[in-house]
CSV table of C-alpha atoms and ligand atoms in Angstrom, one decimal:
chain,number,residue,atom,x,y,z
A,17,UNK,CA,0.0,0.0,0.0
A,18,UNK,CA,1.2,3.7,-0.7
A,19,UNK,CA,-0.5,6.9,-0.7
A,20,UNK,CA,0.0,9.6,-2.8
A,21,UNK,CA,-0.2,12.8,-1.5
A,22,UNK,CA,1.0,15.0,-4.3
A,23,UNK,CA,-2.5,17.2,-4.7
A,24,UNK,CA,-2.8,18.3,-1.3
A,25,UNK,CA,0.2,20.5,-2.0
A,26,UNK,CA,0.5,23.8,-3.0
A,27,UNK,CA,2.2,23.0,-6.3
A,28,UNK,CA,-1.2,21.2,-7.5
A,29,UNK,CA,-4.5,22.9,-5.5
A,30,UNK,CA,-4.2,26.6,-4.3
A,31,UNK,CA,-4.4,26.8,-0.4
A,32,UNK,CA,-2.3,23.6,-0.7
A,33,UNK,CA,0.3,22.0,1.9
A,34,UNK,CA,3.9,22.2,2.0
A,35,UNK,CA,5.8,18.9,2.5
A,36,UNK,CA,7.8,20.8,5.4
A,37,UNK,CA,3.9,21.6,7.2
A,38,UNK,CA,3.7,18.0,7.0
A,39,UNK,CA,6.4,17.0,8.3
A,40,UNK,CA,7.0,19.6,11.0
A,41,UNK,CA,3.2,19.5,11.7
A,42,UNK,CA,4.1,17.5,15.1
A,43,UNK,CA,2.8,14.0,14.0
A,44,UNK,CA,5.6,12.7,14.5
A,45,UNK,CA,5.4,13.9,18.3
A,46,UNK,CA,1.8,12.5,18.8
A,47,UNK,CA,1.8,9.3,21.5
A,48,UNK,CA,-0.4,6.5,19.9
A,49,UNK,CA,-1.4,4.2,22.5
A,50,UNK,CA,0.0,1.0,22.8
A,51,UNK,CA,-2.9,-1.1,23.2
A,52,UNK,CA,-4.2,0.7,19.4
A,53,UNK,CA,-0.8,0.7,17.7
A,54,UNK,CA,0.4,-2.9,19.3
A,55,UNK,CA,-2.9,-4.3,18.6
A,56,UNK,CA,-1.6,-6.3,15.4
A,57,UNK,CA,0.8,-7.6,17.3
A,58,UNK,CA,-1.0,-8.4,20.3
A,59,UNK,CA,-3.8,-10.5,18.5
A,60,UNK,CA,-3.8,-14.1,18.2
A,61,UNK,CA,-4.8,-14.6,14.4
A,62,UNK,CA,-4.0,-18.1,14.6
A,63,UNK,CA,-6.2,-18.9,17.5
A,64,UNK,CA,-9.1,-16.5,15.6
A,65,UNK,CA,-8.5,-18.4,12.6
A,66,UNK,CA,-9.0,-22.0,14.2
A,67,UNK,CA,-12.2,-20.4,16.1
A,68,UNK,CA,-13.1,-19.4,13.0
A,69,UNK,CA,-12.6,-23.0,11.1
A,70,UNK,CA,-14.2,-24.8,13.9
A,71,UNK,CA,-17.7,-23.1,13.7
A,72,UNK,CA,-17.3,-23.5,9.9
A,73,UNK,CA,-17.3,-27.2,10.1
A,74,UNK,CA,-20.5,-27.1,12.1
A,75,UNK,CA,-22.5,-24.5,11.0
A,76,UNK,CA,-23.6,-23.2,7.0
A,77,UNK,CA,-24.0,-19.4,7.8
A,78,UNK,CA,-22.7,-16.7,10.6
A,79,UNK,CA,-24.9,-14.0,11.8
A,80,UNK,CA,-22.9,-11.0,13.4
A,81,UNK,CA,-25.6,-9.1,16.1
A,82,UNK,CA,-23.4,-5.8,17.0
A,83,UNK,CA,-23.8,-2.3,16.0
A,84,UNK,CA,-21.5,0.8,14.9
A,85,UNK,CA,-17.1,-0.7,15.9
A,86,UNK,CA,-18.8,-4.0,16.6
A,87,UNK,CA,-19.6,-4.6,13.3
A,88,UNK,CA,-17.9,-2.1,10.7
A,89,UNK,CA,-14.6,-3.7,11.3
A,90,UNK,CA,-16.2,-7.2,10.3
A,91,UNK,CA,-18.2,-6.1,7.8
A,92,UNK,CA,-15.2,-4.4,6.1
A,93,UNK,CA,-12.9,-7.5,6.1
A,94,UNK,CA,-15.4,-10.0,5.0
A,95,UNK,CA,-17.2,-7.5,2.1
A,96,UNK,CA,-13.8,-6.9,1.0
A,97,UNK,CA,-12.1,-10.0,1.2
A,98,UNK,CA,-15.3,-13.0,0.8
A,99,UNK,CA,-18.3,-11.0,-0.5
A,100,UNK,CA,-20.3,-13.8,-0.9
A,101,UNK,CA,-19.7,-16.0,1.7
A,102,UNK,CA,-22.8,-16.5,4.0
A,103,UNK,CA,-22.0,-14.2,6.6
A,104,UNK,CA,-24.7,-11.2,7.8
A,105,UNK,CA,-24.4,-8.3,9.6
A,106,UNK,CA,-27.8,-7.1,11.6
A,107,UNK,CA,-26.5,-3.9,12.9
A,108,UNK,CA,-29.6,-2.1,13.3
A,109,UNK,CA,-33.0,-2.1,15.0
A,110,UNK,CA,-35.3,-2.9,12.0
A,111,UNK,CA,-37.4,-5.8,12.4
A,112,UNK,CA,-38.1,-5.9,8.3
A,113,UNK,CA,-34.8,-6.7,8.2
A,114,UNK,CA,-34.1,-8.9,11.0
A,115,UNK,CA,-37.5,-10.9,9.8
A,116,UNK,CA,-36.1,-11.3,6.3
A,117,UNK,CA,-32.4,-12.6,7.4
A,118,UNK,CA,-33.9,-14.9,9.9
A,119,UNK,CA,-35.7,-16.5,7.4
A,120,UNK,CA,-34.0,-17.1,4.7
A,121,UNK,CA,-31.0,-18.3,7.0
A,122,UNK,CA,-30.6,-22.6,7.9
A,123,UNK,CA,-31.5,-21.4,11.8
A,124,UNK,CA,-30.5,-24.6,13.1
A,125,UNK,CA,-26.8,-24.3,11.2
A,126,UNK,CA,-26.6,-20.5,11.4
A,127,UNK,CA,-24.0,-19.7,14.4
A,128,UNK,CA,-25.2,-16.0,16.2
A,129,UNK,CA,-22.2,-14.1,17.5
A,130,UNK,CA,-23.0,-11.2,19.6
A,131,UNK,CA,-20.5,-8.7,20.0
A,132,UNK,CA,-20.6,-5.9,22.0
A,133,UNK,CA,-17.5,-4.2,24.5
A,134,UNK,CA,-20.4,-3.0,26.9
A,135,UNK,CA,-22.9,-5.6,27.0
A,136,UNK,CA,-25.7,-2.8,27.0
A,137,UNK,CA,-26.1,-1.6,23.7
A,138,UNK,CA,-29.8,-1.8,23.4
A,139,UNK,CA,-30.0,-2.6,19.7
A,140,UNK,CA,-27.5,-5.9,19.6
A,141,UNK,CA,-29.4,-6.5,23.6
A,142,UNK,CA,-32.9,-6.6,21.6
A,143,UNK,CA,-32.0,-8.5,18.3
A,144,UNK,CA,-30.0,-11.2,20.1
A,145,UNK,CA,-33.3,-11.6,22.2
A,146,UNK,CA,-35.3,-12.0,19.5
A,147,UNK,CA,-32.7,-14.5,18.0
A,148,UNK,CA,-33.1,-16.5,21.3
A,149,UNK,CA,-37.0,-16.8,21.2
A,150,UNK,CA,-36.5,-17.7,17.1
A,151,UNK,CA,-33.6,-20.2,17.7
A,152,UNK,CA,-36.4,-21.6,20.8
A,153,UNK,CA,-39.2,-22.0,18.5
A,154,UNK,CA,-37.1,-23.5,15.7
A,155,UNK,CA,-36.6,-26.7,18.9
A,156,UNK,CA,-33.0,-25.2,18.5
A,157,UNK,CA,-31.2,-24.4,22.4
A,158,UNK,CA,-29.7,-20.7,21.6
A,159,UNK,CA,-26.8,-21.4,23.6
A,160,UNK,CA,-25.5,-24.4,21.1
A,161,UNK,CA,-25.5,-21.7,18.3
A,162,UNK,CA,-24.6,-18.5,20.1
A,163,UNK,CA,-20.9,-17.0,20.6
A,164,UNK,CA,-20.4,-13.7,22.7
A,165,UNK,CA,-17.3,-11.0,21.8
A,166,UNK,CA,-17.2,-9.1,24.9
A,167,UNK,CA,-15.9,-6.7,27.4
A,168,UNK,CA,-14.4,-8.0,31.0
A,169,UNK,CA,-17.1,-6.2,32.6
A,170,UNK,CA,-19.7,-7.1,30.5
A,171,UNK,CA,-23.0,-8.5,31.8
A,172,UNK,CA,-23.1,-10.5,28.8
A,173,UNK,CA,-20.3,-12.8,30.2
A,174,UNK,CA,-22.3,-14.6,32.0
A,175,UNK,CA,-24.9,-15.3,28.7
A,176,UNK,CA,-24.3,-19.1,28.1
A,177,UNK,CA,-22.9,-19.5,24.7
A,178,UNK,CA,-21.0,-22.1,22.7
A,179,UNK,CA,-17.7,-19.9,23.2
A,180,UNK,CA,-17.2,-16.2,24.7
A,181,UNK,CA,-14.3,-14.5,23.6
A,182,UNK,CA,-13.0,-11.2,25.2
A,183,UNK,CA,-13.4,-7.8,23.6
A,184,UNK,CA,-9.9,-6.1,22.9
A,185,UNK,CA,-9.1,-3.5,25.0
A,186,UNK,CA,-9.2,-0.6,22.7
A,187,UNK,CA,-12.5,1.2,21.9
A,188,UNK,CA,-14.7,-0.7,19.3
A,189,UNK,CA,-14.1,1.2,16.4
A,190,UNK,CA,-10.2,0.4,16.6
A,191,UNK,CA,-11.2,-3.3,16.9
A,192,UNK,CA,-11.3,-4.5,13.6
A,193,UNK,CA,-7.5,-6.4,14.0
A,194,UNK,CA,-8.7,-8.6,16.9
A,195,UNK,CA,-11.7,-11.2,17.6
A,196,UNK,CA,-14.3,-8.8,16.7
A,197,UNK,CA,-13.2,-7.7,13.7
A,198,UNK,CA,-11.7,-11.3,12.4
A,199,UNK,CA,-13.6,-13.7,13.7
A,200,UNK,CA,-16.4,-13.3,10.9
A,201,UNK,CA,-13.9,-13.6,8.1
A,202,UNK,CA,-12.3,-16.7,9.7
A,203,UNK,CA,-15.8,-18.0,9.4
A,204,UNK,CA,-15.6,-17.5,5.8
A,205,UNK,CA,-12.3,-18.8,5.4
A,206,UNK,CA,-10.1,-15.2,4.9
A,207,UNK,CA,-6.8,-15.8,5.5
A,208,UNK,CA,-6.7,-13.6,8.4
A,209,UNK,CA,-3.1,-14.3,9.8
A,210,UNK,CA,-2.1,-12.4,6.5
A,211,UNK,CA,-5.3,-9.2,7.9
A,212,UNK,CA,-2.8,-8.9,10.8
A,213,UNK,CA,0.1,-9.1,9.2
A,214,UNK,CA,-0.9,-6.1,7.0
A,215,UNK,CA,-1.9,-4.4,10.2
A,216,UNK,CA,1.6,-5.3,11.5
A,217,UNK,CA,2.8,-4.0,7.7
A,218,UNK,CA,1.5,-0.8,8.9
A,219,UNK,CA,3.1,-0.5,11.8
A,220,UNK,CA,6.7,1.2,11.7
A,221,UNK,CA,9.1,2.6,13.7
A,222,UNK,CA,8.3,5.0,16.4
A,223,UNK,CA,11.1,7.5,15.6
A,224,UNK,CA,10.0,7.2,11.8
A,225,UNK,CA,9.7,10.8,10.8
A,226,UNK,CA,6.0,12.3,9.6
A,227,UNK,CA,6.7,11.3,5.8
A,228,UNK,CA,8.1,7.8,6.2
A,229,UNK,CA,4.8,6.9,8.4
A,230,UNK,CA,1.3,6.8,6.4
A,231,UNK,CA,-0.7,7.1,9.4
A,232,UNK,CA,1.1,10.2,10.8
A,233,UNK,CA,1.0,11.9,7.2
A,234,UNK,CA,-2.6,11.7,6.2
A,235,UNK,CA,-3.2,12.5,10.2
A,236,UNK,CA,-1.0,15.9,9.3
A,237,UNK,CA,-2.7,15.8,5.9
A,238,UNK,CA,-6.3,15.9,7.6
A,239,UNK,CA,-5.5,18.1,10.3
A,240,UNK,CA,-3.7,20.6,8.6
A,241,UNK,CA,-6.0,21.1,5.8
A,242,UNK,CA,-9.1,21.1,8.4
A,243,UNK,CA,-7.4,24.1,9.9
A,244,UNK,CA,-7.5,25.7,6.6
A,245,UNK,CA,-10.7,25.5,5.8
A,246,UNK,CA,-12.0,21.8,5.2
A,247,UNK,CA,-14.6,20.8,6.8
A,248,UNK,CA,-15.5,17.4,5.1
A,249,UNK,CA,-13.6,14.4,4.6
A,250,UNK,CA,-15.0,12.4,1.5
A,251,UNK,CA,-13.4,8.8,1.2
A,252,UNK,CA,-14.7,7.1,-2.1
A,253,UNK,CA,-12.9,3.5,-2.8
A,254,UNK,CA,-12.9,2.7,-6.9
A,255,UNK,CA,-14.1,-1.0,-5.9
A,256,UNK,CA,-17.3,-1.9,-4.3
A,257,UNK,CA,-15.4,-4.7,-2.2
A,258,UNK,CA,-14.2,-1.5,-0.2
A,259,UNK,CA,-17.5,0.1,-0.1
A,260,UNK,CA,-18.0,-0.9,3.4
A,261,UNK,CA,-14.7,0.4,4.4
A,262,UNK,CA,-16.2,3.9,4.0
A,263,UNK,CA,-18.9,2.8,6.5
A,264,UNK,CA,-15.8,2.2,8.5
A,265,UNK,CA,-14.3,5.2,7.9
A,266,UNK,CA,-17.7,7.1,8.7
A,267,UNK,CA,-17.9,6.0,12.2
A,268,UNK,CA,-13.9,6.4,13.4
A,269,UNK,CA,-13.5,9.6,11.6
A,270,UNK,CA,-16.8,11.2,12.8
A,271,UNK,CA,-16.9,9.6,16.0
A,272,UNK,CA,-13.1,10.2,16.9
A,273,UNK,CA,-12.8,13.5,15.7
A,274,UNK,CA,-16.3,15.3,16.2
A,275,UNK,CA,-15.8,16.9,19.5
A,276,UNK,CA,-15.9,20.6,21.1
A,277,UNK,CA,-17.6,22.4,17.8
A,278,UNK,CA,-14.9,21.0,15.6
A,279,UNK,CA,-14.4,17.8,13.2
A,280,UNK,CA,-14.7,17.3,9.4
A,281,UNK,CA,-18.0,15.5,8.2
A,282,UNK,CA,-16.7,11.8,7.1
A,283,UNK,CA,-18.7,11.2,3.7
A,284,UNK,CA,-18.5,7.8,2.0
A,285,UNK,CA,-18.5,7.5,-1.6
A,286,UNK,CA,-17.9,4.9,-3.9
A,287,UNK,CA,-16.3,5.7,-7.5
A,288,UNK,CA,-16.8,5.6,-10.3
A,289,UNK,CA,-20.6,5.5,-9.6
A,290,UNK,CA,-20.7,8.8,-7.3
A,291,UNK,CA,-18.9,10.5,-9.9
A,292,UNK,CA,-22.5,10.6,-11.1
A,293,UNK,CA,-24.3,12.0,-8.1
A,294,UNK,CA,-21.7,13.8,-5.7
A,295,UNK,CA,-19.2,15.0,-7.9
A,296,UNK,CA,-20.8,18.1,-9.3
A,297,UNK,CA,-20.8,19.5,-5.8
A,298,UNK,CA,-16.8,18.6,-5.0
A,299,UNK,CA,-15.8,20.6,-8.2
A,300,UNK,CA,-18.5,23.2,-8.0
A,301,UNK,CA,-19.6,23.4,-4.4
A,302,UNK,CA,-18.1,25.7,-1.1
A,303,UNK,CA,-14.5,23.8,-1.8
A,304,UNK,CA,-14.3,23.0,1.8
A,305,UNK,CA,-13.7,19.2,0.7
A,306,UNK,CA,-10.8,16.5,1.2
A,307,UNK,CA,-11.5,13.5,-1.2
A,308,UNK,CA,-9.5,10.0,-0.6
A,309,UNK,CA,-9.7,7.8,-3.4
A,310,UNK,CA,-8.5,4.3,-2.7
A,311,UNK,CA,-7.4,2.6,-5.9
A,312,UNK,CA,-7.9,-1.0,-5.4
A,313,UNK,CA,-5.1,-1.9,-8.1
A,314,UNK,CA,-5.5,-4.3,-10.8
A,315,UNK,CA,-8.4,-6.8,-11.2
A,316,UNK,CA,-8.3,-10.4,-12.5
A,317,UNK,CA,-11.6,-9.9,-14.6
A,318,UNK,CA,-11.0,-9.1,-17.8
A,319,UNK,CA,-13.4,-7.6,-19.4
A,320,UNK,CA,-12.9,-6.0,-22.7
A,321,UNK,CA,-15.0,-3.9,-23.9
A,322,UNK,CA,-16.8,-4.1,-27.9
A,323,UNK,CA,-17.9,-1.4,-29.5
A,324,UNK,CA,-18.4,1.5,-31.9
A,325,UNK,CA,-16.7,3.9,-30.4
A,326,UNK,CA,-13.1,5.2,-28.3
A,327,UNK,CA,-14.3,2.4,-25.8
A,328,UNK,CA,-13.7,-0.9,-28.5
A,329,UNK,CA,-10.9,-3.2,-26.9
A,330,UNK,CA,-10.7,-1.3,-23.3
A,331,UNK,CA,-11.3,-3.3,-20.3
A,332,UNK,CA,-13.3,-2.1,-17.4
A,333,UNK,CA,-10.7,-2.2,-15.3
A,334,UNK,CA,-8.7,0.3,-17.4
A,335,UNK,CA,-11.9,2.7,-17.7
A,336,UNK,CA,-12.1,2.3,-14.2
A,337,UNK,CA,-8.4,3.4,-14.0
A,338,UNK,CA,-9.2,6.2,-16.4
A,339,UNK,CA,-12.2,7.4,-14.8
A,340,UNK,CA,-10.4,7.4,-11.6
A,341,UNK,CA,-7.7,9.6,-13.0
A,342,UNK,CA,-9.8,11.7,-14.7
A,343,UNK,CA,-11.8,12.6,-11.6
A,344,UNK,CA,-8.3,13.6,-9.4
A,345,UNK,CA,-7.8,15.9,-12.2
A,346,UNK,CA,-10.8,17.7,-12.4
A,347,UNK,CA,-10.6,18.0,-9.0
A,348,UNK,CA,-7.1,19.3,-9.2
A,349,UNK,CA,-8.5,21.9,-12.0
A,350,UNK,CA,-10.9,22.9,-9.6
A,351,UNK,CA,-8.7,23.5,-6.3
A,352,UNK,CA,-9.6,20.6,-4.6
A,353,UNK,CA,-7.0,18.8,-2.6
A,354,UNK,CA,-7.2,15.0,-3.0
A,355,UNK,CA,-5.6,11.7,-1.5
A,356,UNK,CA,-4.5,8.6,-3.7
A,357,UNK,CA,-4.2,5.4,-1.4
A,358,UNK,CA,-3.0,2.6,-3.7
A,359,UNK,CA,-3.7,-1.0,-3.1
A,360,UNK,CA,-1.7,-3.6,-4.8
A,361,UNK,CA,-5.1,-5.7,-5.5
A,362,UNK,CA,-7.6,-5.9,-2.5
A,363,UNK,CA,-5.9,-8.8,-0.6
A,364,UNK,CA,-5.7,-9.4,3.2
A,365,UNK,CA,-2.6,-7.7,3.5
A,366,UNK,CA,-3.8,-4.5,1.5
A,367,UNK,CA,-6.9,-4.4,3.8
A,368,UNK,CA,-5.2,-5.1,7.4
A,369,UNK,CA,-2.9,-2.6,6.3
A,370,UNK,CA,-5.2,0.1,4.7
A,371,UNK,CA,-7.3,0.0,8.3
A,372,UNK,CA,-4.5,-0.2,10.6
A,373,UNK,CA,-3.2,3.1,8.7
A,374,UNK,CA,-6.4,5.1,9.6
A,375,UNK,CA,-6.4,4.0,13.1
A,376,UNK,CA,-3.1,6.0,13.0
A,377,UNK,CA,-4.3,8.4,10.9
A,378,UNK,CA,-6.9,9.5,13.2
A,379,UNK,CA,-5.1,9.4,16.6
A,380,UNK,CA,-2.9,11.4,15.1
A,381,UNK,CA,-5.5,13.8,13.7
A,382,UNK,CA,-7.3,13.6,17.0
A,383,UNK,CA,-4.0,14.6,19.0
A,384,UNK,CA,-3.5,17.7,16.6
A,385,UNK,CA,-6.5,19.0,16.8
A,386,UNK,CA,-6.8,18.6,20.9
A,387,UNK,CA,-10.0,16.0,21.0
A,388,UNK,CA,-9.3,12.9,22.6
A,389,UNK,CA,-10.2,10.2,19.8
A,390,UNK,CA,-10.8,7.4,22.3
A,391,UNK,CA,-14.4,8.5,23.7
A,392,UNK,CA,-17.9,9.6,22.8
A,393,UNK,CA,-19.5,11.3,25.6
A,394,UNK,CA,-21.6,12.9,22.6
A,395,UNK,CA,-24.1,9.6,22.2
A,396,UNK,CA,-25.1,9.1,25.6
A,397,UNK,CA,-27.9,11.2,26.4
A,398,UNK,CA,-29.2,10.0,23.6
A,399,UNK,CA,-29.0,6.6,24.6
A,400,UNK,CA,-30.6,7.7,28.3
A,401,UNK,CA,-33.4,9.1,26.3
A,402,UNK,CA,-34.5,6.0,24.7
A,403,UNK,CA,-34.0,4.2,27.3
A,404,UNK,CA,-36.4,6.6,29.4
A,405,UNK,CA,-39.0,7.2,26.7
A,406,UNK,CA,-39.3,2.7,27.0
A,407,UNK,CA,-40.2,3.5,30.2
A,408,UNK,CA,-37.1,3.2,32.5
A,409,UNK,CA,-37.3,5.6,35.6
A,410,UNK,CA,-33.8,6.3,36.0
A,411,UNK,CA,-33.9,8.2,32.9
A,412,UNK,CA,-37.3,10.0,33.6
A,413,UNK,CA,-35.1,14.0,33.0
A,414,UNK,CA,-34.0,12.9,29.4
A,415,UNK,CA,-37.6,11.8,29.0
A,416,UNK,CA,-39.1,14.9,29.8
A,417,UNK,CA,-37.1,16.5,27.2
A,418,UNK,CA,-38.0,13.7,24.4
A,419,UNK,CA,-41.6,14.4,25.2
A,420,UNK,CA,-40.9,18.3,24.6
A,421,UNK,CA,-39.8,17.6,21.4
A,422,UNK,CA,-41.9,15.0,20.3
A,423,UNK,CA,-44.8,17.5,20.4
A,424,UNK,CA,-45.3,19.2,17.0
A,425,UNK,CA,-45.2,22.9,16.5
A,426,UNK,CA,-45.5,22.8,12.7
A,427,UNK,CA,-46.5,19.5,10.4
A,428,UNK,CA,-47.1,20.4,6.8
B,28,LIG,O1,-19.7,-2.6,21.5
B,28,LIG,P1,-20.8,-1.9,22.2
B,28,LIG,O2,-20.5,-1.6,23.6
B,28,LIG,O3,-22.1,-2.6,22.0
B,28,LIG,O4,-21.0,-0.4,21.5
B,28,LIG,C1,-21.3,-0.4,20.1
B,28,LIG,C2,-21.0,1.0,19.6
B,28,LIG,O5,-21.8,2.0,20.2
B,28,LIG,C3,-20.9,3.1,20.5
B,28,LIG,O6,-20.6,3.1,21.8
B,28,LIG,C4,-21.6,4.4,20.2
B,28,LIG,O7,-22.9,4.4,20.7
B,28,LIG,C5,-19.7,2.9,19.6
B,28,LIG,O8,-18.6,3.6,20.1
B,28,LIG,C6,-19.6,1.4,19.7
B,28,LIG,O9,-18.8,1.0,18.6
């Protein structure tokens, strides 16, 4: 993997970067904690990958119950790297949904693994309920088909299960290189040894300066060009393996970095179809944009285009290639800074690598800008609220409030 930062700097987009602002932007200064940037290290891939095998040779499908970093990281590796293996992701509270999946999976071969660091989240509490009573009147005992990622503290410890595995002890967005992240994928049979190897790939030396470390530069990159005016973060992949990777990105970047009236809006794209929808604004809108294209690399699929026209004898891959260069330089034309991250093909390495880098890349824009990335004290009322507007006591003041608002001053 490389990234190619050439038109963030002033010699391509006015209001560019110098490579000296990067590199004396203090990235290189920023502590990264060692339980995030050992975490490759630290996991036992061979141990998830034997986990992994073992519920394979038992069961025909794997259902992940977890929501926001206990399911993004997952979702990422197995989208990317086994698309259409039978593994599901019910990451929401939408019965529709859950109804749908839960019937047109083999129930009695389908493996449930809830994950969840806290144990509380009342959307992965409620759907793994309602997986219990379905499991129950499918004459199946939830505990033969359910495994449990989860924190030491959780109450979910003591849920009987098949297997319980322990959460990593970094927050659950920065969890995809451990059992919660993996543990999916080895279900589909990724090679997920060579996930945290990448990770590991990723990894370099602490005295590295700012431009010999990916994560510290696109940190810099971000931070820097935040403070001069960007205020959203667009990252559009050019394959749709890597389309949940934006997800990914969404939720560390926004929940990281959106703190104390400050933080650039994460947007996920995916090229070359939003070329065709969100484009127009990047080149003509308020220019307050980053864009990160990730260029998967070559494909194996050949296809070569017939016709008339300028496209007889291309191949999709090298239209897609085009398009995607085509797209930086209008962007360029237009003053937009842009980042190229370059995959050599979407392989486990490339993706343990590619989301180990934006762990980095957002500690260290997190650090620069003076948030700490590690919490969210931002989503908890929230989460009171609900709980008090079901009814629970404890949370009767954020209730009050939800009632305030629920009542409608203008309906058209
Ligand atoms: O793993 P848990 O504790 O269920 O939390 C799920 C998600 O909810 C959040 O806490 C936000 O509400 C995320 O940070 C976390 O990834």
């Amino acid at each position: 993997m490389n990234v190619d930062l050439s038109n963030v700097l002033e010699e391509r987009v006015d209001g560019g970067l110098t490579r000296d602002k990067v590199a004396e932007s203090g990235a290189d200064e920023v502590d990264v904690p060692e339980n995030v940037a050992r975490l490759p290290e630290r996991t036992d891939a061979g141990e998830i990958a034997e986990a992994g095998a073992r519920l394979a040779e038992r069961f025909d499908a794997f259902v992940n119950i977890g929501i926001g970093g206990s399911s993004l990281g997952g979702a990422t590796v197995v989208d990317a790297l086994a698309p259409d293996a039978p593994v599901y992701f019910v990451d929401n509270v939408d019965p529709d949904a859950l109804a749908r999946l839960l019937d047109s999976v083999p129930l009695r071969d389908t493996v449930f693994s809830v994950v969840s660091k806290s144990g509380r989240t009342a959307e992965t509490v409620a759907n793994y309920a309602v997986v219990r009573d379905a499991l129950r009147e499918a004459g199946v005992e939830p505990s033969e088909n359910t495994v449990v990622t989860t924190g030491e503290a959780s109450p979910l410890r003591d849920a009987d299960t098949r297997a319980t595995f322990t959460f990593a002890d970094v927050p659950g967005r920065y969890s995809a290189l451990s059992t919660v992240g993996l543990l999916p994928a080895a279900f589909a049979g990724v090679d997920v040894e060579s996930v945290v190897r990448g990770g590991e790939d990723g990894a370099v030396e602490r005295d590295a300066g700012v431009l010999d470390d990916a994560g510290r530069a696109l940190g810099a990159t971000n931070h820097l060009l935040g403070e001069g005016g960007v205020r959203a973060s667009v990252m559009m992949p050019y394959a749709e393996r890597l389309e949940t990777f934006a997800d990914w990105y969404v939720q560390i970047w926004a929940e990281s970095l959106g703190k104390d009236g400050t933080g650039q809006t994460p947007v996920r794209a995916v090229g070359a179809t939003d070329q065709h929808s969100l484009l127009q604004l990047l080149v003509d809108g308020p220019g307050d944009k980053l864009v990160t294209f990730v260029d998967p690399g070559g494909s194996e699929d050949g296809f070569v285009v017939e016709d008339e026209g300028y496209l007889n004898g291309v191949s999709l891959d090298e239209l897609r290639s085009a398009e995607l260069d085509a797209t930086r330089a209008s962007l360029v034309r237009d003053d937009v800074p842009n980042v190229r991250v370059e995959l050599d093909g979407v392989t486990p390495e490339e993706v343990g690598e590619l989301l180990y880098t934006y762990e980095i890349a957002t500690v260290v824009a997190g650090r620069l800008a003076g948030v700490n990335p590690f919490d969210q004290p931002g989503v908890e009322w929230g989460k009171r609220a609900a709980r008090g507007a079901l009814g629970d006591d404890s949370c009767a003041e954020e209730r009050e409030v939800v009632g305030s608002v629920k009542e409608t001053l203008l309906r058209v």
